[in-house]
Amino acid sequence: MMPRRILPLLAAVLCAPLFPCQAQSEPDGEDRNQPKELKVEATKQITLSYLLALPPDYEAAKDKKYPVMLFLHGAGERGDDLEKVKVHGPPKLVGKMKELDDFIIVSPQCPKDQWWDGEALRALVDEVVKTYRVDEKRLYCTGLSMGGYGTWMLSCRYPDLFAAIVPICGGGEPKHLKNIKDMPIWVFHGAKDTAVKIGESERLVEELKRLGNDVKFTVYPEAGHDCWTESYANPELYAWLLSKAKE
């Protein structure tokens, strides 16, 4: 005698030829996927720590307005230690070069493992303009390496913000330069730069010239990536900036 527990299975097998199962119908192939679009205004929160250097006569000259220099550091100074921002450029030279005494110098620090965010930088400039006695016709931006890229990016995104820019050993997208074709620009690069090839600046300078911009381009024949030390030590750079103002 067969074990009782397999009888139902045996019965199903024996009955299969007499009562064949009806095959399930295949889907008719109708694609129910519908293209849709959602537009959302998303907000993000970014914290920017920054150094602020006011001119030495700021408190005494109550009726005086000052130009602003926004300085963007390179990739090596990212993080949460503001002392690192003083390693290069204007924040390093504050108090050592009298030419910097004419500016309100704003030096933000990019968070670790991030790149310069245009929206956050614009908000920072707006905050400085709102809080301090600023000559709004004389807002300038400069930066080195990653900060050079940031300078190109920020000025192209907000072409009405700055009176002049000084990108140093940076790069960007030539297609955006039409936005700043009339802006005073002084570009610096080392010919022997292996970190950011000089071609990154050359192609932008060439496009600006094609657009009719009288761009200044200083190339240091023997310099590598660090062409910013010599550039920021040059008093002519600051005199040139101060000579530029929006109409």
mmCIF file of C-alpha atoms in Angstrom:
data_model
loop_
_atom_site.group_PDB
_atom_site.id
_atom_site.type_symbol
_atom_site.label_atom_id
_atom_site.label_comp_id
_atom_site.label_asym_id
_atom_site.label_seq_id
_atom_site.Cartn_x
_atom_site.Cartn_y
_atom_site.Cartn_z
ATOM 1 C CA MET A 1 0.000 0.000 0.000
ATOM 2 C CA MET A 2 1.293 3.422 -0.958
ATOM 3 C CA PRO A 3 1.757 5.941 1.729
ATOM 4 C CA ARG A 4 -1.353 8.106 1.994
ATOM 5 C CA ARG A 5 0.533 11.384 1.754
ATOM 6 C CA ILE A 6 1.453 10.911 -1.934
ATOM 7 C CA LEU A 7 -1.963 9.866 -3.162
ATOM 8 C CA PRO A 8 -3.161 13.390 -4.015
ATOM 9 C CA LEU A 9 -0.061 13.975 -6.108
ATOM 10 C CA LEU A 10 -0.472 10.636 -7.923
ATOM 11 C CA ALA A 11 -4.107 11.417 -8.595
ATOM 12 C CA ALA A 12 -3.159 14.758 -10.082
ATOM 13 C CA VAL A 13 -0.654 13.116 -12.390
ATOM 14 C CA LEU A 14 -3.064 10.397 -13.517
ATOM 15 C CA CYS A 15 -5.798 12.911 -14.196
ATOM 16 C CA ALA A 16 -3.591 15.300 -16.151
ATOM 17 C CA PRO A 17 -4.146 13.723 -19.601
ATOM 18 C CA LEU A 18 -7.922 13.678 -19.030
ATOM 19 C CA PHE A 19 -8.157 17.272 -17.813
ATOM 20 C CA PRO A 20 -5.377 19.276 -19.498
ATOM 21 C CA CYS A 21 -4.695 22.667 -17.945
ATOM 22 C CA GLN A 22 -5.645 25.650 -20.079
ATOM 23 C CA ALA A 23 -2.572 27.705 -20.978
ATOM 24 C CA GLN A 24 -2.498 31.237 -19.505
ATOM 25 C CA SER A 25 -2.868 33.950 -22.075
ATOM 26 C CA GLU A 26 0.248 36.026 -22.749
ATOM 27 C CA PRO A 27 0.132 39.823 -22.196
ATOM 28 C CA ASP A 28 -0.945 41.605 -25.321
ATOM 29 C CA GLY A 29 2.214 43.731 -25.240
ATOM 30 C CA GLU A 30 0.521 46.972 -24.267
ATOM 31 C CA ASP A 31 3.127 49.341 -22.722
ATOM 32 C CA ARG A 32 1.514 51.148 -19.817
ATOM 33 C CA ASN A 33 4.605 53.243 -19.075
ATOM 34 C CA GLN A 34 3.689 56.890 -19.441
ATOM 35 C CA PRO A 35 6.229 59.660 -19.707
ATOM 36 C CA LYS A 36 5.823 62.177 -16.907
ATOM 37 C CA GLU A 37 7.778 65.155 -15.631
ATOM 38 C CA LEU A 38 8.093 66.652 -12.192
ATOM 39 C CA LYS A 39 9.567 70.095 -11.602
ATOM 40 C CA VAL A 40 10.653 70.644 -8.042
ATOM 41 C CA GLU A 41 12.272 73.649 -6.417
ATOM 42 C CA ALA A 42 14.664 71.904 -4.070
ATOM 43 C CA THR A 43 16.685 73.732 -1.448
ATOM 44 C CA LYS A 44 20.009 72.731 0.014
ATOM 45 C CA GLN A 45 21.923 73.858 3.046
ATOM 46 C CA ILE A 46 25.597 74.626 2.709
ATOM 47 C CA THR A 47 27.789 76.038 5.453
ATOM 48 C CA LEU A 48 30.699 78.211 4.348
ATOM 49 C CA SER A 49 33.277 79.257 6.884
ATOM 50 C CA TYR A 50 35.351 82.210 5.750
ATOM 51 C CA LEU A 51 37.996 84.716 6.693
ATOM 52 C CA LEU A 52 37.096 88.396 6.550
ATOM 53 C CA ALA A 53 39.778 91.068 6.451
ATOM 54 C CA LEU A 54 38.513 94.623 6.788
ATOM 55 C CA PRO A 55 40.734 97.562 5.763
ATOM 56 C CA PRO A 56 42.726 99.022 8.668
ATOM 57 C CA ASP A 57 40.813 102.325 8.451
ATOM 58 C CA TYR A 58 37.374 100.705 8.190
ATOM 59 C CA GLU A 59 36.175 101.686 11.671
ATOM 60 C CA ALA A 60 37.504 105.231 11.453
ATOM 61 C CA ALA A 61 36.257 106.056 7.950
ATOM 62 C CA LYS A 62 32.541 105.782 8.685
ATOM 63 C CA ASP A 63 31.376 107.223 5.370
ATOM 64 C CA LYS A 64 33.790 105.357 3.114
ATOM 65 C CA LYS A 65 32.798 102.398 0.956
ATOM 66 C CA TYR A 66 35.283 99.728 0.006
ATOM 67 C CA PRO A 67 35.842 97.347 -2.895
ATOM 68 C CA VAL A 68 35.503 93.626 -2.161
ATOM 69 C CA MET A 69 37.942 90.939 -3.230
ATOM 70 C CA LEU A 70 36.590 87.390 -3.090
ATOM 71 C CA PHE A 71 39.475 84.896 -2.945
ATOM 72 C CA LEU A 72 38.970 81.209 -3.763
ATOM 73 C CA HIS A 73 41.690 78.827 -2.600
ATOM 74 C CA GLY A 74 42.875 75.589 -4.213
ATOM 75 C CA ALA A 75 41.949 71.957 -3.544
ATOM 76 C CA GLY A 76 44.622 71.483 -0.895
ATOM 77 C CA GLU A 77 43.064 74.016 1.458
ATOM 78 C CA ARG A 78 39.614 72.403 1.680
ATOM 79 C CA GLY A 79 38.294 71.247 5.052
ATOM 80 C CA ASP A 80 37.227 72.804 8.343
ATOM 81 C CA ASP A 81 40.430 74.507 9.459
ATOM 82 C CA LEU A 82 40.440 78.160 8.405
ATOM 83 C CA GLU A 83 44.151 78.428 9.108
ATOM 84 C CA LYS A 84 44.714 76.445 5.906
ATOM 85 C CA VAL A 85 43.119 79.247 3.882
ATOM 86 C CA LYS A 86 46.005 81.516 4.929
ATOM 87 C CA VAL A 87 48.584 79.318 3.209
ATOM 88 C CA HIS A 88 48.425 81.124 -0.145
ATOM 89 C CA GLY A 89 47.179 84.282 -1.788
ATOM 90 C CA PRO A 90 45.619 87.446 -0.333
ATOM 91 C CA PRO A 91 44.745 86.006 3.122
ATOM 92 C CA LYS A 92 48.411 85.107 3.539
ATOM 93 C CA LEU A 93 49.506 88.601 2.530
ATOM 94 C CA VAL A 94 47.019 90.612 4.627
ATOM 95 C CA GLY A 95 49.005 92.978 6.843
ATOM 96 C CA LYS A 96 52.142 92.418 4.760
ATOM 97 C CA MET A 97 51.220 94.232 1.540
ATOM 98 C CA LYS A 98 49.878 97.758 1.840
ATOM 99 C CA GLU A 99 48.128 97.329 -1.531
ATOM 100 C CA LEU A 100 45.664 94.970 0.141
ATOM 101 C CA ASP A 101 44.634 97.608 2.678
ATOM 102 C CA ASP A 102 42.205 99.079 0.149
ATOM 103 C CA PHE A 103 40.030 95.949 -0.002
ATOM 104 C CA ILE A 104 37.523 94.057 2.069
ATOM 105 C CA ILE A 105 38.951 90.580 1.520
ATOM 106 C CA VAL A 106 36.610 87.602 1.786
ATOM 107 C CA SER A 107 38.253 84.167 1.780
ATOM 108 C CA PRO A 108 35.805 81.261 2.150
ATOM 109 C CA GLN A 109 36.832 77.663 2.768
ATOM 110 C CA CYS A 110 35.431 74.936 0.561
ATOM 111 C CA PRO A 111 34.242 71.902 2.588
ATOM 112 C CA LYS A 112 36.289 68.707 2.431
ATOM 113 C CA ASP A 113 35.935 66.616 -0.746
ATOM 114 C CA GLN A 114 33.701 69.228 -2.382
ATOM 115 C CA TRP A 115 34.069 71.828 -5.119
ATOM 116 C CA TRP A 116 33.128 75.472 -5.115
ATOM 117 C CA ASP A 117 29.372 75.908 -5.121
ATOM 118 C CA GLY A 118 28.243 78.915 -7.154
ATOM 119 C CA GLU A 119 24.992 79.431 -5.288
ATOM 120 C CA ALA A 120 26.720 79.413 -1.897
ATOM 121 C CA LEU A 121 29.419 81.814 -3.057
ATOM 122 C CA ARG A 122 26.838 84.212 -4.460
ATOM 123 C CA ALA A 123 24.986 84.112 -1.145
ATOM 124 C CA LEU A 124 28.242 84.913 0.661
ATOM 125 C CA VAL A 125 28.928 87.927 -1.540
ATOM 126 C CA ASP A 126 25.366 89.147 -1.032
ATOM 127 C CA GLU A 127 25.759 88.803 2.737
ATOM 128 C CA VAL A 128 28.981 90.814 2.748
ATOM 129 C CA VAL A 129 27.427 93.531 0.592
ATOM 130 C CA LYS A 130 24.452 93.713 2.944
ATOM 131 C CA THR A 131 26.503 93.741 6.145
ATOM 132 C CA TYR A 132 29.472 95.989 5.373
ATOM 133 C CA ARG A 133 30.122 99.309 3.654
ATOM 134 C CA VAL A 134 30.766 98.006 0.173
ATOM 135 C CA ASP A 135 31.331 99.760 -3.122
ATOM 136 C CA GLU A 136 29.031 97.538 -5.178
ATOM 137 C CA LYS A 137 30.595 98.746 -8.413
ATOM 138 C CA ARG A 138 33.900 97.227 -7.345
ATOM 139 C CA LEU A 139 33.390 93.560 -6.564
ATOM 140 C CA TYR A 140 36.265 91.367 -7.716
ATOM 141 C CA CYS A 141 36.950 87.634 -7.765
ATOM 142 C CA THR A 142 40.245 85.804 -7.929
ATOM 143 C CA GLY A 143 41.388 82.271 -7.190
ATOM 144 C CA LEU A 144 44.121 79.736 -7.775
ATOM 145 C CA SER A 145 43.963 76.203 -9.200
ATOM 146 C CA MET A 146 40.567 74.855 -8.075
ATOM 147 C CA GLY A 147 39.835 78.439 -7.109
ATOM 148 C CA GLY A 148 40.800 79.508 -10.618
ATOM 149 C CA TYR A 149 38.160 77.135 -11.952
ATOM 150 C CA GLY A 150 35.770 78.564 -9.374
ATOM 151 C CA THR A 151 36.503 82.103 -10.529
ATOM 152 C CA TRP A 152 35.666 81.260 -14.132
ATOM 153 C CA MET A 153 32.530 79.369 -13.074
ATOM 154 C CA LEU A 154 31.186 82.007 -10.712
ATOM 155 C CA SER A 155 31.715 84.926 -13.078
ATOM 156 C CA CYS A 156 30.079 83.094 -15.982
ATOM 157 C CA ARG A 157 27.105 82.127 -13.825
ATOM 158 C CA TYR A 158 26.662 85.639 -12.425
ATOM 159 C CA PRO A 159 28.094 87.898 -15.134
ATOM 160 C CA ASP A 160 26.692 91.089 -13.604
ATOM 161 C CA LEU A 161 28.266 90.505 -10.197
ATOM 162 C CA PHE A 162 31.942 91.342 -10.660
ATOM 163 C CA ALA A 163 33.740 94.346 -12.108
ATOM 164 C CA ALA A 164 36.806 92.205 -12.934
ATOM 165 C CA ILE A 165 38.242 88.742 -12.328
ATOM 166 C CA VAL A 166 41.728 87.241 -11.976
ATOM 167 C CA PRO A 167 41.777 83.445 -12.496
ATOM 168 C CA ILE A 168 45.151 81.843 -11.808
ATOM 169 C CA CYS A 169 46.131 78.417 -13.215
ATOM 170 C CA GLY A 170 42.503 77.395 -13.600
ATOM 171 C CA GLY A 171 40.162 76.420 -16.413
ATOM 172 C CA GLY A 172 36.566 76.274 -17.515
ATOM 173 C CA GLU A 173 34.127 75.852 -20.384
ATOM 174 C CA PRO A 174 34.673 78.150 -23.392
ATOM 175 C CA LYS A 175 30.992 77.936 -24.315
ATOM 176 C CA HIS A 176 30.069 79.987 -21.231
ATOM 177 C CA LEU A 177 32.466 82.855 -21.932
ATOM 178 C CA LYS A 178 29.939 84.776 -23.977
ATOM 179 C CA ASN A 179 28.415 85.755 -20.632
ATOM 180 C CA ILE A 180 31.563 87.678 -19.654
ATOM 181 C CA LYS A 181 32.819 88.804 -23.034
ATOM 182 C CA ASP A 182 32.912 92.440 -21.875
ATOM 183 C CA MET A 183 34.387 91.838 -18.404
ATOM 184 C CA PRO A 184 37.977 92.923 -17.583
ATOM 185 C CA ILE A 185 39.982 89.715 -17.072
ATOM 186 C CA TRP A 186 43.608 89.050 -16.214
ATOM 187 C CA VAL A 187 44.708 85.413 -16.504
ATOM 188 C CA PHE A 188 47.911 83.906 -15.067
ATOM 189 C CA HIS A 189 49.457 80.488 -15.744
ATOM 190 C CA GLY A 190 52.811 78.720 -15.532
ATOM 191 C CA ALA A 191 54.073 77.275 -18.808
ATOM 192 C CA LYS A 192 55.442 74.171 -17.060
ATOM 193 C CA ASP A 193 52.324 73.467 -14.986
ATOM 194 C CA THR A 194 51.728 69.706 -14.889
ATOM 195 C CA ALA A 195 48.763 69.818 -12.495
ATOM 196 C CA VAL A 196 46.614 72.105 -14.640
ATOM 197 C CA LYS A 197 48.046 72.308 -18.136
ATOM 198 C CA ILE A 198 48.515 75.777 -19.559
ATOM 199 C CA GLY A 199 46.203 74.775 -22.384
ATOM 200 C CA GLU A 200 43.294 75.102 -19.941
ATOM 201 C CA SER A 201 43.894 78.847 -19.760
ATOM 202 C CA GLU A 202 44.991 79.210 -23.380
ATOM 203 C CA ARG A 203 41.742 77.941 -24.847
ATOM 204 C CA LEU A 204 39.725 80.326 -22.686
ATOM 205 C CA VAL A 205 41.928 83.268 -23.588
ATOM 206 C CA GLU A 206 41.646 82.420 -27.278
ATOM 207 C CA GLU A 207 37.848 82.261 -27.070
ATOM 208 C CA LEU A 208 37.677 85.549 -25.190
ATOM 209 C CA LYS A 209 39.798 87.208 -27.861
ATOM 210 C CA ARG A 210 37.514 85.772 -30.529
ATOM 211 C CA LEU A 211 34.588 87.357 -28.674
ATOM 212 C CA GLY A 212 36.364 90.712 -28.691
ATOM 213 C CA ASN A 213 37.575 90.744 -25.086
ATOM 214 C CA ASP A 214 40.862 92.555 -24.450
ATOM 215 C CA VAL A 215 41.937 89.895 -21.966
ATOM 216 C CA LYS A 216 45.345 90.133 -20.268
ATOM 217 C CA PHE A 217 47.321 86.883 -20.197
ATOM 218 C CA THR A 218 50.531 86.511 -18.196
ATOM 219 C CA VAL A 219 52.542 83.331 -18.747
ATOM 220 C CA TYR A 220 55.533 82.478 -16.572
ATOM 221 C CA PRO A 221 57.870 80.478 -18.868
ATOM 222 C CA GLU A 222 59.646 78.615 -16.066
ATOM 223 C CA ALA A 223 56.831 78.312 -13.537
ATOM 224 C CA GLY A 224 55.005 75.108 -12.680
ATOM 225 C CA HIS A 225 51.681 74.927 -10.900
ATOM 226 C CA ASP A 226 52.624 77.541 -8.315
ATOM 227 C CA CYS A 227 52.464 80.687 -10.366
ATOM 228 C CA TRP A 228 50.224 82.315 -7.766
ATOM 229 C CA THR A 229 52.984 83.291 -5.342
ATOM 230 C CA GLU A 230 54.539 85.657 -7.865
ATOM 231 C CA SER A 231 51.153 86.811 -9.134
ATOM 232 C CA TYR A 232 49.714 87.809 -5.772
ATOM 233 C CA ALA A 233 52.999 89.465 -4.755
ATOM 234 C CA ASN A 234 52.699 91.827 -7.725
ATOM 235 C CA PRO A 235 51.377 95.282 -6.684
ATOM 236 C CA GLU A 236 50.285 95.909 -10.273
ATOM 237 C CA LEU A 237 47.603 93.249 -9.903
ATOM 238 C CA TYR A 238 45.795 95.206 -7.199
ATOM 239 C CA ALA A 239 46.213 98.537 -8.955
ATOM 240 C CA TRP A 240 44.692 96.965 -12.065
ATOM 241 C CA LEU A 241 41.728 95.660 -10.084
ATOM 242 C CA LEU A 242 41.061 99.016 -8.464
ATOM 243 C CA SER A 243 41.046 100.650 -11.867
ATOM 244 C CA LYS A 244 38.014 98.536 -12.876
ATOM 245 C CA ALA A 245 34.491 99.451 -11.874
ATOM 246 C CA LYS A 246 31.054 98.626 -13.231
ATOM 247 C CA GLU A 247 29.213 101.458 -14.905
#
